[in-house]
Amino acid sequence: MGSERMLKEMICITCPIGCHLTIRQDGDDIEVTGNTCPRGKQYAIAELTNPTRMLTTTVVIKNALYHQLPVISSAPIPLDKIEETMKLLKEVAVTAPIYEKDIIMKDIFGLGIDIIASRSMKKVD
Ligand code: SF4
C-alpha cells in the first residue's frame, strides 16, 4: 500500500501578514511553502494534526449590572471540543462580584485549559 499524497492550501493566522501556505503531505513528511517565518510551518502542522482555536463567549452572571459575563479560554482548545465546551458554558451561572482572570470553569475535559473571566463585574444591589 503506497502512502497518500495530499496538497492543501491555507492562510496562516498567526500574525496579521496572513501568508498563503501550500502544504504537501506525503505520509509523515510535511513540506510547507509560502511561509515568511518558521511559525507558518508550525501553524500548518498544528492545523493538520490538531487544529485549535481560542474560545471567547459569555456566561450568565447574577447580581451584576449586565446579565452576561465575557469569558475566554486560557489557551487554544481543540476544534472538536469547542461545541461541547459551549454547551457546558450554557449551563453556567456565576454570581457577582467576579474579577478579571477568575476561573469560571477549571480544566475542561482534562485538557489543562481553564475558562476565565475576561473582565471584572461588580455586585449591584
Ligand atoms: S508565516 Fe510567519 S509571517 Fe507569515 S503569517 Fe505566519 S506568522 Fe506571520
Short mmCIF file of C-alpha atoms and ligand atoms in Angstrom, two decimals:
data_model
loop_
_atom_site.label_atom_id
_atom_site.label_comp_id
_atom_site.label_asym_id
_atom_site.label_seq_id
_atom_site.Cartn_x
_atom_site.Cartn_y
_atom_site.Cartn_z
CA MET A 1 0.00 0.00 0.00
CA GLY A 2 1.53 3.36 -1.04
CA SER A 3 1.44 6.48 1.10
CA GLU A 4 -1.23 9.05 0.34
CA ARG A 5 -0.13 12.40 -1.07
CA MET A 6 -2.04 15.48 -0.13
CA LEU A 7 -1.89 19.08 -1.26
CA LYS A 8 -3.58 21.71 0.83
CA GLU A 9 -3.69 25.49 0.95
CA MET A 10 -4.39 27.65 3.98
CA ILE A 11 -3.78 31.13 5.33
CA CYS A 12 -1.54 31.44 8.38
CA ILE A 13 -3.48 33.38 11.04
CA THR A 14 -0.58 33.56 13.50
CA CYS A 15 0.14 37.21 12.66
CA PRO A 16 -1.55 39.97 10.60
CA ILE A 17 0.61 39.33 7.49
CA GLY A 18 -1.56 36.28 6.69
CA CYS A 19 0.84 34.30 4.46
CA HIS A 20 -0.74 31.92 1.94
CA LEU A 21 0.65 28.49 2.75
CA THR A 22 0.85 25.48 0.49
CA ILE A 23 1.24 22.17 2.30
CA ARG A 24 2.38 19.00 0.60
CA GLN A 25 1.94 15.93 2.78
CA ASP A 26 3.37 12.58 1.83
CA GLY A 27 2.78 10.21 4.75
CA ASP A 28 4.55 11.71 7.76
CA ASP A 29 6.55 14.03 5.53
CA ILE A 30 5.09 17.56 5.56
CA GLU A 31 6.51 20.31 3.35
CA VAL A 32 5.26 23.88 3.80
CA THR A 33 5.92 26.72 1.36
CA GLY A 34 4.71 30.32 1.25
CA ASN A 35 5.52 30.99 4.91
CA THR A 36 7.59 34.08 5.64
CA CYS A 37 8.74 32.76 9.03
CA PRO A 38 9.04 29.39 10.85
CA ARG A 39 5.79 29.96 12.74
CA GLY A 40 3.91 29.40 9.47
CA LYS A 41 5.18 25.83 9.29
CA GLN A 42 4.29 25.21 12.94
CA TYR A 43 0.80 26.61 12.29
CA ALA A 44 0.27 24.41 9.20
CA ILE A 45 1.39 21.25 11.03
CA ALA A 46 -0.82 22.04 14.03
CA GLU A 47 -3.80 22.70 11.72
CA LEU A 48 -3.30 19.34 10.01
CA THR A 49 -2.69 17.29 13.13
CA ASN A 50 -4.56 19.07 15.98
CA PRO A 51 -6.47 22.20 14.94
CA THR A 52 -7.25 24.52 17.86
CA ARG A 53 -8.93 27.89 18.46
CA MET A 54 -9.22 30.31 21.34
CA LEU A 55 -12.78 30.29 22.66
CA THR A 56 -14.46 33.58 23.52
CA THR A 57 -18.08 33.61 24.64
CA THR A 58 -20.26 34.70 27.56
CA VAL A 59 -21.87 33.07 30.60
CA VAL A 60 -24.82 34.19 32.69
CA ILE A 61 -23.94 36.39 35.67
CA LYS A 62 -26.29 37.24 38.54
CA ASN A 63 -26.33 40.33 40.77
CA ALA A 64 -24.32 42.39 38.24
CA LEU A 65 -25.16 45.40 36.06
CA TYR A 66 -25.16 43.17 32.97
CA HIS A 67 -26.60 39.69 32.57
CA GLN A 68 -23.69 38.21 30.58
CA LEU A 69 -20.03 37.95 31.56
CA PRO A 70 -17.44 37.69 28.75
CA VAL A 71 -15.12 34.70 29.16
CA ILE A 72 -12.13 33.32 27.25
CA SER A 73 -10.17 30.07 27.24
CA SER A 74 -6.75 30.22 28.90
CA ALA A 75 -5.25 28.51 25.81
CA PRO A 76 -6.44 27.34 22.37
CA ILE A 77 -8.97 24.46 22.55
CA PRO A 78 -9.04 21.53 20.09
CA LEU A 79 -11.71 22.29 17.47
CA ASP A 80 -13.59 19.07 18.20
CA LYS A 81 -14.11 20.19 21.83
CA ILE A 82 -15.39 23.73 21.12
CA GLU A 83 -19.05 22.78 20.66
CA GLU A 84 -19.12 20.62 23.82
CA THR A 85 -17.44 23.40 25.80
CA MET A 86 -20.05 25.90 24.57
CA LYS A 87 -22.80 23.51 25.71
CA LEU A 88 -21.25 23.24 29.17
CA LEU A 89 -20.93 27.01 29.44
CA LYS A 90 -24.62 27.50 28.59
CA GLU A 91 -25.41 25.78 31.91
CA VAL A 92 -23.08 28.02 33.91
CA ALA A 93 -24.32 30.94 36.01
CA VAL A 94 -21.88 32.88 38.18
CA THR A 95 -22.63 35.50 40.83
CA ALA A 96 -21.02 38.93 41.04
CA PRO A 97 -18.56 40.13 42.12
CA ILE A 98 -16.29 38.50 39.54
CA TYR A 99 -12.75 39.66 38.88
CA GLU A 100 -10.84 39.59 35.60
CA LYS A 101 -8.99 36.26 35.24
CA ASP A 102 -11.21 34.48 37.80
CA ILE A 103 -11.55 30.83 36.79
CA ILE A 104 -15.13 30.19 35.69
CA MET A 105 -14.59 26.53 34.69
CA LYS A 106 -11.44 24.63 35.54
CA ASP A 107 -9.55 22.08 33.41
CA ILE A 108 -12.19 21.49 30.74
CA PHE A 109 -12.21 17.86 29.53
CA GLY A 110 -8.95 17.31 31.43
CA LEU A 111 -7.10 19.40 28.82
CA GLY A 112 -5.42 21.60 31.42
CA ILE A 113 -7.29 24.60 29.95
CA ASP A 114 -9.49 26.85 32.07
CA ILE A 115 -12.30 29.21 31.08
CA ILE A 116 -11.56 32.56 32.68
CA ALA A 117 -13.38 35.88 33.07
CA SER A 118 -12.24 38.49 30.52
CA ARG A 119 -13.35 41.38 32.73
CA SER A 120 -14.44 42.22 36.25
CA MET A 121 -18.06 42.83 37.17
CA LYS A 122 -19.15 44.42 40.42
CA LYS A 123 -22.03 43.28 42.58
CA VAL A 124 -25.08 45.53 42.33
CA ASP A 125 -27.94 45.61 44.80
S1 SF4 B 1 4.18 32.61 8.29
FE1 SF4 B 1 5.05 33.98 9.81
S2 SF4 B 1 4.94 35.99 8.81
FE2 SF4 B 1 3.55 34.66 7.67
S3 SF4 B 1 1.52 34.97 8.67
FE3 SF4 B 1 2.50 33.20 9.66
S4 SF4 B 1 3.50 34.07 11.47
FE4 SF4 B 1 3.08 35.77 10.06
#
